Short mmCIF file of C-alpha atoms and ligand atoms in Angstrom, two decimals:
data_model
loop_
_atom_site.label_atom_id
_atom_site.label_comp_id
_atom_site.label_asym_id
_atom_site.label_seq_id
_atom_site.Cartn_x
_atom_site.Cartn_y
_atom_site.Cartn_z
CA MET A 181 65.73 140.49 60.14
CA GLN A 182 66.90 143.83 58.80
CA ILE A 183 70.02 145.10 60.44
CA PRO A 184 70.05 148.89 60.65
CA GLU A 185 72.89 150.39 58.70
CA ASN A 186 74.37 152.23 61.65
CA ILE A 187 74.75 148.92 63.47
CA LEU A 188 76.51 147.44 60.46
CA SER A 189 78.98 150.28 60.39
CA LEU A 190 79.45 149.95 64.11
CA LEU A 191 80.19 146.24 63.57
CA ALA A 192 82.65 147.12 60.82
CA LEU A 193 84.35 149.57 63.14
CA VAL A 194 84.48 146.97 65.88
CA THR A 195 86.05 144.48 63.49
CA LEU A 196 88.62 147.01 62.41
CA THR A 197 89.63 148.08 65.86
CA GLY A 198 89.29 144.63 67.40
CA ALA A 199 87.39 146.15 70.32
CA SER A 200 84.01 144.87 71.37
CA PRO A 201 81.16 146.85 72.81
CA ILE A 202 79.77 143.64 74.36
CA LYS A 203 81.91 142.96 77.38
CA THR A 204 81.21 139.60 78.83
CA THR A 205 81.58 138.98 82.52
CA GLU A 206 82.39 135.34 81.94
CA LYS A 207 85.89 134.68 83.21
CA PHE A 208 87.38 131.49 84.34
CA GLN A 209 87.14 131.21 88.02
CA TRP A 210 88.63 127.91 88.89
CA SER A 211 86.80 127.65 92.19
CA SER A 212 83.43 127.79 90.42
CA LYS A 213 84.30 125.29 87.69
CA LYS A 214 82.72 121.87 87.95
CA GLY A 215 85.03 120.05 85.62
CA LEU A 216 88.05 119.98 83.45
CA ILE A 217 88.17 118.66 79.90
CA ALA A 218 91.69 117.85 78.75
CA PHE A 219 93.53 117.22 75.51
CA GLY A 220 97.18 116.53 74.89
CA ASP A 221 99.88 113.88 74.93
CA SER A 222 101.46 111.45 77.38
CA TYR A 223 102.06 114.14 80.03
CA THR A 224 98.31 114.59 80.14
CA TYR A 225 96.58 111.31 79.33
CA VAL A 226 95.00 109.15 82.00
CA GLN A 227 94.04 105.55 81.51
CA GLY A 228 90.40 104.62 81.27
CA ILE A 229 88.87 101.16 81.44
CA HIS A 230 87.51 101.82 77.92
CA GLY A 231 90.86 103.20 76.75
CA HIS A 232 94.14 101.81 75.60
CA GLN A 233 96.68 100.85 78.26
CA ASN A 234 99.61 103.28 78.25
CA TYR A 235 97.72 105.59 75.88
CA SER A 236 94.19 106.75 76.55
CA PHE A 237 91.06 107.20 78.62
CA ILE A 238 88.79 106.17 75.77
CA GLY A 239 89.29 104.65 72.32
CA ASP A 240 92.09 105.15 69.84
CA ALA A 241 92.45 106.38 66.28
CA LEU A 242 91.26 103.09 64.82
CA ASN A 243 88.27 103.16 67.20
CA LEU A 244 87.38 106.81 67.53
CA ALA A 245 83.67 106.29 68.06
CA PHE A 246 82.05 105.58 71.39
CA ASP A 247 78.49 105.77 72.62
CA GLU A 248 77.05 107.60 75.59
CA GLU A 249 76.95 104.47 77.74
CA THR A 250 80.65 103.80 77.14
CA LEU A 251 81.60 107.38 77.96
CA LEU A 252 79.49 107.64 81.09
CA SER A 253 80.48 104.25 82.47
CA ASN A 254 84.18 104.85 81.87
CA MET A 255 86.48 104.97 84.89
CA ILE A 256 89.89 106.48 85.45
CA VAL A 257 92.45 103.84 86.38
CA GLN A 258 95.09 104.69 88.97
CA ASN A 259 98.07 102.44 89.49
CA GLN A 260 101.74 102.29 88.56
CA THR A 261 101.09 101.71 84.85
CA ALA A 262 98.08 104.01 84.40
CA THR A 263 99.99 107.20 83.55
CA ALA A 264 103.36 108.03 81.99
CA GLU A 265 104.65 109.10 85.43
CA GLY A 266 104.27 105.93 87.50
CA GLY A 267 101.53 107.63 89.55
CA PRO A 268 98.96 110.43 89.38
CA ASN A 269 99.60 113.19 86.87
CA TRP A 270 99.08 116.97 87.08
CA LEU A 271 95.41 116.82 86.07
CA GLU A 272 94.52 114.18 88.59
CA TYR A 273 96.24 116.19 91.32
CA LEU A 274 94.67 119.44 90.17
CA THR A 275 91.13 118.06 90.11
CA ASN A 276 91.71 115.50 92.87
CA CYS A 277 89.93 113.09 90.53
CA GLY A 278 91.53 109.68 90.05
CA VAL A 279 94.37 110.20 92.54
CA GLN A 280 93.28 107.24 94.68
CA ALA A 281 94.52 103.82 93.59
CA GLY A 282 91.88 101.81 91.76
CA LEU A 283 89.01 103.06 89.64
CA THR A 284 87.26 106.44 89.76
CA SER A 285 84.24 107.55 87.78
CA PRO A 286 84.85 111.15 86.70
CA ARG A 287 81.18 111.82 87.47
CA THR A 288 81.74 111.22 91.17
CA CYS A 289 84.48 113.86 91.48
CA LYS A 290 83.80 117.35 92.86
CA LYS A 291 85.79 118.58 89.90
CA GLN A 292 85.16 116.12 87.11
CA LEU A 293 88.08 115.13 84.91
CA TRP A 294 87.31 114.17 81.31
CA ASP A 295 90.58 113.50 79.58
CA PHE A 296 90.81 112.94 75.82
CA ALA A 297 94.58 113.19 75.66
CA PHE A 298 96.48 110.46 73.87
CA ALA A 299 100.03 109.42 74.68
CA ARG A 300 102.73 109.82 72.02
CA ASN A 301 100.54 112.37 70.39
CA GLN A 302 101.74 115.15 68.21
CA GLN A 303 100.47 117.06 65.26
CA HIS A 304 102.58 115.34 62.61
CA PRO A 305 103.80 112.80 61.77
CA LEU A 306 101.99 110.39 64.08
CA HIS A 307 104.05 107.93 66.11
CA HIS A 308 101.60 105.08 65.61
CA ASN A 309 98.65 104.56 63.33
CA PHE A 310 96.42 104.32 66.44
CA THR A 311 97.55 107.67 67.85
CA VAL A 312 94.79 110.25 68.05
CA SER A 313 96.21 113.60 66.99
CA LEU A 314 95.06 116.76 68.72
CA VAL A 315 92.96 117.67 65.71
CA ASN A 316 91.23 114.33 65.92
CA GLN A 317 90.95 114.43 69.71
CA THR A 318 88.84 117.55 69.42
CA LEU A 319 86.85 116.12 66.51
CA GLN A 320 86.28 112.93 68.51
CA PHE A 321 85.14 115.06 71.42
CA LYS A 322 82.78 117.08 69.25
CA GLN A 323 81.25 114.06 67.60
CA TYR A 324 80.91 111.62 70.50
CA ALA A 325 81.45 113.28 73.86
CA TYR A 326 80.05 116.78 73.70
CA THR A 327 76.32 115.93 73.64
CA PRO A 328 76.26 113.29 76.41
CA LEU A 329 78.73 115.27 78.55
CA LYS A 330 76.95 118.60 78.46
CA LYS A 331 73.94 117.09 80.20
CA PHE A 332 75.86 117.16 83.46
CA LEU A 333 78.89 119.32 82.72
CA LYS A 334 77.88 122.50 80.96
CA PRO A 335 80.39 124.33 78.79
CA LYS A 336 80.21 127.34 81.11
CA ASP A 337 81.18 125.16 84.07
CA SER A 338 84.12 123.63 82.23
CA LEU A 339 87.74 124.56 81.94
CA ILE A 340 89.49 123.21 78.85
CA ALA A 341 93.13 122.26 79.45
CA ILE A 342 95.58 121.56 76.65
CA TRP A 343 99.21 120.58 77.08
CA ILE A 344 100.80 119.61 73.80
CA GLY A 345 103.94 120.18 71.75
CA ILE A 346 106.36 117.92 73.60
CA ASN A 347 106.52 115.28 70.87
CA ASP A 348 106.26 117.89 68.14
CA ILE A 349 109.34 119.80 69.22
CA ASN A 350 111.34 116.67 69.90
CA ASP A 351 110.52 114.98 66.62
CA SER A 352 111.16 118.10 64.56
CA SER A 353 114.23 119.37 66.41
CA GLN A 354 116.59 118.53 63.55
CA TYR A 355 114.40 119.55 60.64
CA ALA A 356 115.91 121.91 58.10
CA VAL A 357 113.32 124.63 58.61
CA ASP A 358 113.10 128.15 59.90
CA PHE A 359 112.06 127.18 63.43
CA PRO A 360 110.23 130.32 64.54
CA THR A 361 108.05 130.05 61.40
CA PHE A 362 107.58 126.34 61.86
CA TYR A 363 106.56 126.73 65.52
CA LYS A 364 104.19 129.51 64.62
CA ASN A 365 102.51 127.16 62.19
CA LEU A 366 102.30 124.38 64.80
CA THR A 367 100.72 126.67 67.36
CA GLN A 368 98.31 128.02 64.74
CA THR A 369 97.22 124.44 64.09
CA LEU A 370 96.74 124.02 67.83
CA PHE A 371 94.41 127.00 67.90
CA THR A 372 92.38 125.53 65.04
CA SER A 373 91.45 122.83 67.54
CA VAL A 374 90.78 125.43 70.22
CA ASN A 375 88.48 127.17 67.78
CA GLU A 376 86.56 123.92 67.20
CA LEU A 377 85.88 123.79 70.93
CA TYR A 378 84.98 127.46 70.98
CA THR A 379 82.23 126.83 68.40
CA LEU A 380 80.74 124.35 70.89
CA GLY A 381 80.46 127.09 73.52
CA TYR A 382 83.56 126.55 75.62
CA LYS A 383 85.04 129.86 76.73
CA SER A 384 87.79 129.04 79.21
CA TYR A 385 91.13 127.71 78.05
CA LEU A 386 94.20 126.77 79.99
CA LEU A 387 97.30 126.11 77.93
CA ILE A 388 100.59 124.90 79.32
CA ASN A 389 103.90 125.78 77.74
CA LEU A 390 106.82 123.44 77.12
CA PRO A 391 109.00 122.16 79.94
CA PRO A 392 112.78 122.72 79.73
CA LEU A 393 113.13 119.78 77.31
CA ASP A 394 116.69 120.83 76.60
CA LYS A 395 117.39 119.47 80.12
CA THR A 396 116.18 115.89 79.70
CA PRO A 397 118.82 113.43 80.93
CA GLY A 398 119.84 112.70 77.33
CA ASN A 399 120.10 116.37 76.48
CA GLN A 400 122.07 117.21 79.61
CA ALA A 401 124.60 114.61 78.58
CA SER A 402 124.89 116.05 75.09
CA SER A 403 126.81 119.07 73.84
CA THR A 404 124.17 119.46 71.12
CA PRO A 405 120.80 119.06 72.83
CA HIS A 406 117.76 118.40 70.62
CA PRO A 407 115.73 120.47 71.18
CA ASN A 408 118.00 123.16 72.56
CA ALA A 409 116.96 125.96 74.93
CA THR A 410 116.58 128.41 72.06
CA GLN A 411 114.11 126.15 70.29
CA VAL A 412 112.07 125.61 73.45
CA GLY A 413 112.02 129.39 73.94
CA TRP A 414 110.88 129.98 70.36
CA TYR A 415 108.06 127.46 70.69
CA ASN A 416 106.90 128.96 73.97
CA ALA A 417 106.98 132.47 72.51
CA ALA A 418 104.88 131.26 69.55
CA LEU A 419 102.37 129.68 71.93
CA SER A 420 102.01 132.88 73.96
CA GLU A 421 101.56 134.90 70.79
CA GLN A 422 98.85 132.62 69.43
CA ALA A 423 97.08 132.62 72.78
CA SER A 424 97.08 136.43 72.85
CA ALA A 425 95.88 136.56 69.25
CA PHE A 426 93.00 134.20 70.01
CA GLN A 427 92.07 136.22 73.09
CA ARG A 428 92.04 139.43 71.05
CA GLU A 429 90.01 137.84 68.26
CA LYS A 430 87.32 136.46 70.58
CA SER A 431 86.26 138.97 73.12
CA ASP A 432 84.23 136.43 75.08
CA VAL A 433 86.94 133.94 75.96
CA GLU A 434 89.62 133.74 78.54
CA VAL A 435 92.80 132.03 77.43
CA ARG A 436 95.66 131.72 79.86
CA VAL A 437 99.05 130.12 79.39
CA PHE A 438 100.55 128.59 82.50
CA ASP A 439 104.30 129.03 82.51
CA ALA A 440 105.32 125.48 83.45
CA HIS A 441 108.71 126.20 81.91
CA THR A 442 109.56 128.77 84.57
CA GLN A 443 108.24 126.63 87.42
CA LEU A 444 110.08 123.51 86.28
CA SER A 445 113.29 125.45 85.64
CA ALA A 446 113.12 126.77 89.21
CA MET A 447 112.90 123.16 90.44
CA LEU A 448 115.99 122.27 88.41
CA ASP A 449 117.83 125.29 89.80
CA ASP A 450 117.06 124.60 93.44
CA PRO A 451 116.00 120.95 93.84
CA PRO A 452 116.22 120.67 97.66
CA ARG A 453 113.62 123.39 98.02
CA TYR A 454 111.16 121.00 96.37
CA GLY A 455 112.33 117.80 98.04
CA LEU A 456 114.17 116.73 94.90
CA MET A 457 117.64 115.18 94.87
CA ASN A 458 118.25 114.02 91.34
CA THR A 459 117.75 116.27 88.33
CA THR A 460 120.40 114.86 86.03
CA ASN A 461 119.27 111.33 85.37
CA PHE A 462 116.40 108.91 85.75
CA CYS A 463 116.24 105.74 87.78
CA ALA A 464 116.77 102.70 85.56
CA GLY A 465 114.17 100.64 87.46
CA TYR A 466 111.47 103.31 87.17
CA ASP A 467 108.88 100.90 85.78
CA GLN A 468 109.63 97.95 88.07
CA PRO A 469 106.78 96.86 90.38
CA ASP A 470 109.02 97.02 93.46
CA ILE A 471 110.69 100.34 92.65
CA ASP A 472 109.18 102.18 95.60
CA VAL A 473 110.98 100.00 98.12
CA ASN A 474 113.85 98.42 96.20
CA TYR A 475 115.29 101.40 94.35
CA LEU A 476 118.86 100.56 95.48
CA LYS A 477 118.56 97.26 93.65
CA TYR A 478 118.32 99.25 90.39
CA GLY A 479 121.36 101.43 91.10
CA CYS A 480 119.29 104.39 92.24
CA PRO A 481 120.83 106.03 95.32
CA THR A 482 117.62 107.79 96.36
CA PRO A 483 113.87 106.98 96.10
CA LEU A 484 112.02 107.54 92.84
CA ASP A 485 110.07 110.43 94.37
CA THR A 486 113.29 112.41 94.76
CA TYR A 487 113.94 112.30 91.00
CA PHE A 488 112.90 115.10 88.69
CA TRP A 489 112.89 112.89 85.59
CA PHE A 490 110.83 109.69 85.63
CA ASN A 491 112.46 108.37 82.45
CA SER A 492 114.10 109.80 79.33
CA GLY A 493 111.30 112.26 78.63
CA HIS A 494 108.74 112.32 81.44
CA LEU A 495 108.60 114.00 84.84
CA THR A 496 107.98 111.99 87.98
CA SER A 497 104.55 111.91 89.57
CA HIS A 498 106.06 113.88 92.47
CA VAL A 499 107.04 116.70 90.10
CA HIS A 500 103.51 116.60 88.62
CA GLN A 501 102.16 117.00 92.14
CA ILE A 502 104.32 120.05 92.85
CA LEU A 503 103.41 121.56 89.49
CA ALA A 504 99.70 120.95 90.08
CA GLY A 505 99.95 122.81 93.40
CA GLN A 506 101.60 125.77 91.70
CA LEU A 507 99.04 125.68 88.92
CA GLU A 508 96.16 125.63 91.36
CA ALA A 509 97.55 128.65 93.22
CA TRP A 510 98.00 130.47 89.90
CA LEU A 511 94.46 129.60 88.75
CA GLN A 512 93.09 131.08 91.93
CA GLY A 513 95.33 134.13 91.85
C1 NAG B 785 102.39 99.45 79.26
O1 NAG B 785 103.66 99.86 79.74
C2 NAG B 785 104.22 98.96 80.69
C3 NAG B 785 105.47 99.59 81.27
O2 NAG B 785 106.31 100.09 80.28
C4 NAG B 785 104.48 97.61 80.02
O3 NAG B 785 105.00 96.72 80.94
C5 NAG B 785 103.15 97.08 79.46
O4 NAG B 785 103.39 95.92 78.73
C6 NAG B 785 102.49 98.11 78.55
N1 NAG B 785 101.16 97.63 78.18
C7 NAG B 785 100.74 97.57 76.93
C8 NAG B 785 99.37 97.06 76.72
O5 NAG B 785 101.44 97.92 75.98
C1 NAG B 786 96.50 98.83 86.48
O1 NAG B 786 95.12 98.65 86.22
C2 NAG B 786 94.84 98.14 84.92
C3 NAG B 786 93.35 98.14 84.71
O2 NAG B 786 92.69 97.58 85.80
C4 NAG B 786 95.46 96.75 84.80
O3 NAG B 786 95.24 96.27 83.49
C5 NAG B 786 96.95 96.85 85.07
O4 NAG B 786 97.52 95.57 85.06
C6 NAG B 786 97.22 97.49 86.42
N1 NAG B 786 98.64 97.69 86.60
C7 NAG B 786 99.22 97.42 87.75
C8 NAG B 786 100.68 97.70 87.83
O5 NAG B 786 98.62 96.97 88.71
C1 NAG B 787 98.80 99.88 61.95
O1 NAG B 787 100.19 99.60 62.00
C2 NAG B 787 100.49 98.23 62.28
C3 NAG B 787 101.98 98.04 62.44
O2 NAG B 787 102.71 99.20 62.39
C4 NAG B 787 99.94 97.36 61.17
O3 NAG B 787 100.18 96.00 61.46
C5 NAG B 787 98.44 97.60 61.04
O4 NAG B 787 97.95 96.87 59.92
C6 NAG B 787 98.13 99.06 60.84
N1 NAG B 787 96.67 99.24 60.88
C7 NAG B 787 96.03 100.04 60.03
C8 NAG B 787 94.54 100.05 60.14
O5 NAG B 787 96.60 100.74 59.23
C1 NAG B 788 92.22 112.10 61.71
O1 NAG B 788 91.44 110.94 61.53
C2 NAG B 788 91.15 110.68 60.17
C3 NAG B 788 90.15 109.53 60.13
O2 NAG B 788 90.52 108.50 60.98
C4 NAG B 788 92.45 110.36 59.45
O3 NAG B 788 92.22 110.10 58.09
C5 NAG B 788 93.38 111.57 59.58
O4 NAG B 788 94.63 111.27 59.02
C6 NAG B 788 93.56 111.95 61.02
N1 NAG B 788 94.28 113.21 61.08
C7 NAG B 788 95.35 113.38 61.84
C8 NAG B 788 96.02 114.71 61.78
O5 NAG B 788 95.75 112.51 62.59
C1 NAG B 789 101.62 124.36 58.36
O1 NAG B 789 100.87 123.29 58.93
C2 NAG B 789 99.98 122.66 58.02
C3 NAG B 789 99.17 121.60 58.77
O2 NAG B 789 99.34 121.61 60.12
C4 NAG B 789 100.76 122.04 56.88
O3 NAG B 789 99.87 121.47 55.97
C5 NAG B 789 101.61 123.13 56.21
O4 NAG B 789 102.43 122.53 55.23
C6 NAG B 789 102.48 123.84 57.23
N1 NAG B 789 103.20 124.93 56.59
C7 NAG B 789 104.51 125.16 56.83
C8 NAG B 789 105.09 126.33 56.16
O5 NAG B 789 105.17 124.46 57.58
C1 NAG B 790 119.49 125.81 68.72
O1 NAG B 790 119.11 125.25 67.47
C2 NAG B 790 118.70 126.20 66.52
C3 NAG B 790 118.22 125.45 65.30
O2 NAG B 790 119.15 124.54 64.84
C4 NAG B 790 119.86 127.15 66.21
O3 NAG B 790 119.47 128.13 65.28
C5 NAG B 790 120.31 127.83 67.52
O4 NAG B 790 121.45 128.61 67.28
C6 NAG B 790 120.64 126.77 68.55
N1 NAG B 790 120.89 127.45 69.81
C7 NAG B 790 121.93 127.16 70.55
C8 NAG B 790 122.08 127.92 71.82
O5 NAG B 790 122.73 126.30 70.24
C1 NAG B 791 120.99 110.31 89.84
O1 NAG B 791 120.47 109.13 89.27
C2 NAG B 791 121.40 108.32 88.58
C3 NAG B 791 120.63 107.15 87.97
O2 NAG B 791 119.89 106.48 88.94
C4 NAG B 791 122.49 107.87 89.52
O3 NAG B 791 123.46 107.13 88.82
C5 NAG B 791 123.16 109.10 90.14
O4 NAG B 791 124.12 108.71 91.08
C6 NAG B 791 122.11 109.97 90.81
N1 NAG B 791 122.69 111.19 91.29
C7 NAG B 791 122.52 111.61 92.55
C8 NAG B 791 123.15 112.93 92.87
O5 NAG B 791 121.90 110.99 93.36
C1 NAG B 792 113.22 112.56 70.91
O1 NAG B 792 113.50 112.16 69.58
C2 NAG B 792 114.60 111.30 69.47
C3 NAG B 792 114.83 111.04 67.99
O2 NAG B 792 114.96 112.22 67.28
C4 NAG B 792 114.34 110.01 70.23
O3 NAG B 792 115.47 109.18 70.18
C5 NAG B 792 114.02 110.34 71.69
O4 NAG B 792 113.62 109.17 72.38
C6 NAG B 792 112.90 111.35 71.77
N1 NAG B 792 112.76 111.76 73.14
C7 NAG B 792 111.61 111.74 73.75
C8 NAG B 792 111.62 112.25 75.14
O5 NAG B 792 110.58 111.35 73.22
#
């Protein structure tokens, strides 16, 4: 097809100015979405019967491939050891998919949850040789999940959620680098994965920024926290910038960054308002089967649900529940 010259110059102008004459009406309206597709690390993974206990919903880096039957028959596990929080995580609360104890098929949920996050995941270097990096999570999705999934969850009905960076910033906190530049690079890499998903037709992206990781129990006890508040702030600024850049570059997407940092900081500043009583430490018996009733036995003065931190680096399931409620309100606002 011949493209008239005036259209070409119009396109050139559009490219130069970054404006688009084609305004799409497609926006992410959470209430109309039929499912959520997630990527990330331990804060985000859920366990699947075809996954790796303590790590994933499906497969691992040494077994990236799966067939349609395996994907569609997979079930979300919910019990004390099925997340990194000792109970449902933010995605399960947000979608109300997999919150009940036992097994849930994502297909049976009003808002389906398809979660390709992998615990201990970061961009580099990998914690274990079976860890699926974000880059490979999206490649795995593209290669094995996209085609079977889109038969009953269309890209336009999906919200993509990505929460990552927690291991990256922790592992790199003492590098001898210029941090703002380094974080910019990390978040650019993140958006390479977002772009992969964009080429598949997904237009709605929810990103979550970093929690106040300078306030983990270990960091609170230290005069030199790693990462410190400045580093967390730099990373979050880089994430917002990349998100805005991606939004500007693609006129037909909606990218939003949920400010978990602000919400979680507010919980730390005023715990009673959120039913929290312990923000400084974690309960030593957090992973014991009888922790819900016998917390005193483990030297914990109050129940696990009143703690902000579940262990040295994770939030309790209760905090995930509060955050999911705030996120839902924000998605609808
Ligand atoms: C998963 O984590 C729990 C609690 O830390 C541990 O008891 C269990 O052995 C782990 N399972 C695997 C397969 O590593
Ligand atoms: C949780 O469910 C998984 C899968 O059914 C099982 O392997 C694991 O032992 C269960 N954990 C607990 C604490 O019941
Ligand atoms: C992965 O690492 C483990 C131990 O760290 C090692 O035993 C195993 O051979 C490695 N597997 C591959 C495929 O590299
Ligand atoms: C992605 O997976 C490929 C093949 O398994 C592996 O060679 C590569 O190192 C992985 N990349 C990352 C960033 O993990
Ligand atoms: C930026 O990240 C890429 C891969 O993620 C890496 O290869 C490159 O060395 C990084 N550059 C800097 C300046 O850190
Ligand atoms: C945090 O760490 C960075 C990198 O080492 C440093 O430049 C910055 O001054 C530190 N901020 C504070 C408040 O200590
Ligand atoms: C917070 O938790 C730690 C560890 O369980 C405990 O030693 C401490 O007394 C708790 N603080 C409060 C205010 O309950
Ligand atoms: C952060 O990294 C340090 C090592 O640099 C490690 O000891 C610590 O367990 C990590 N924290 C989390 C929450 O992963």
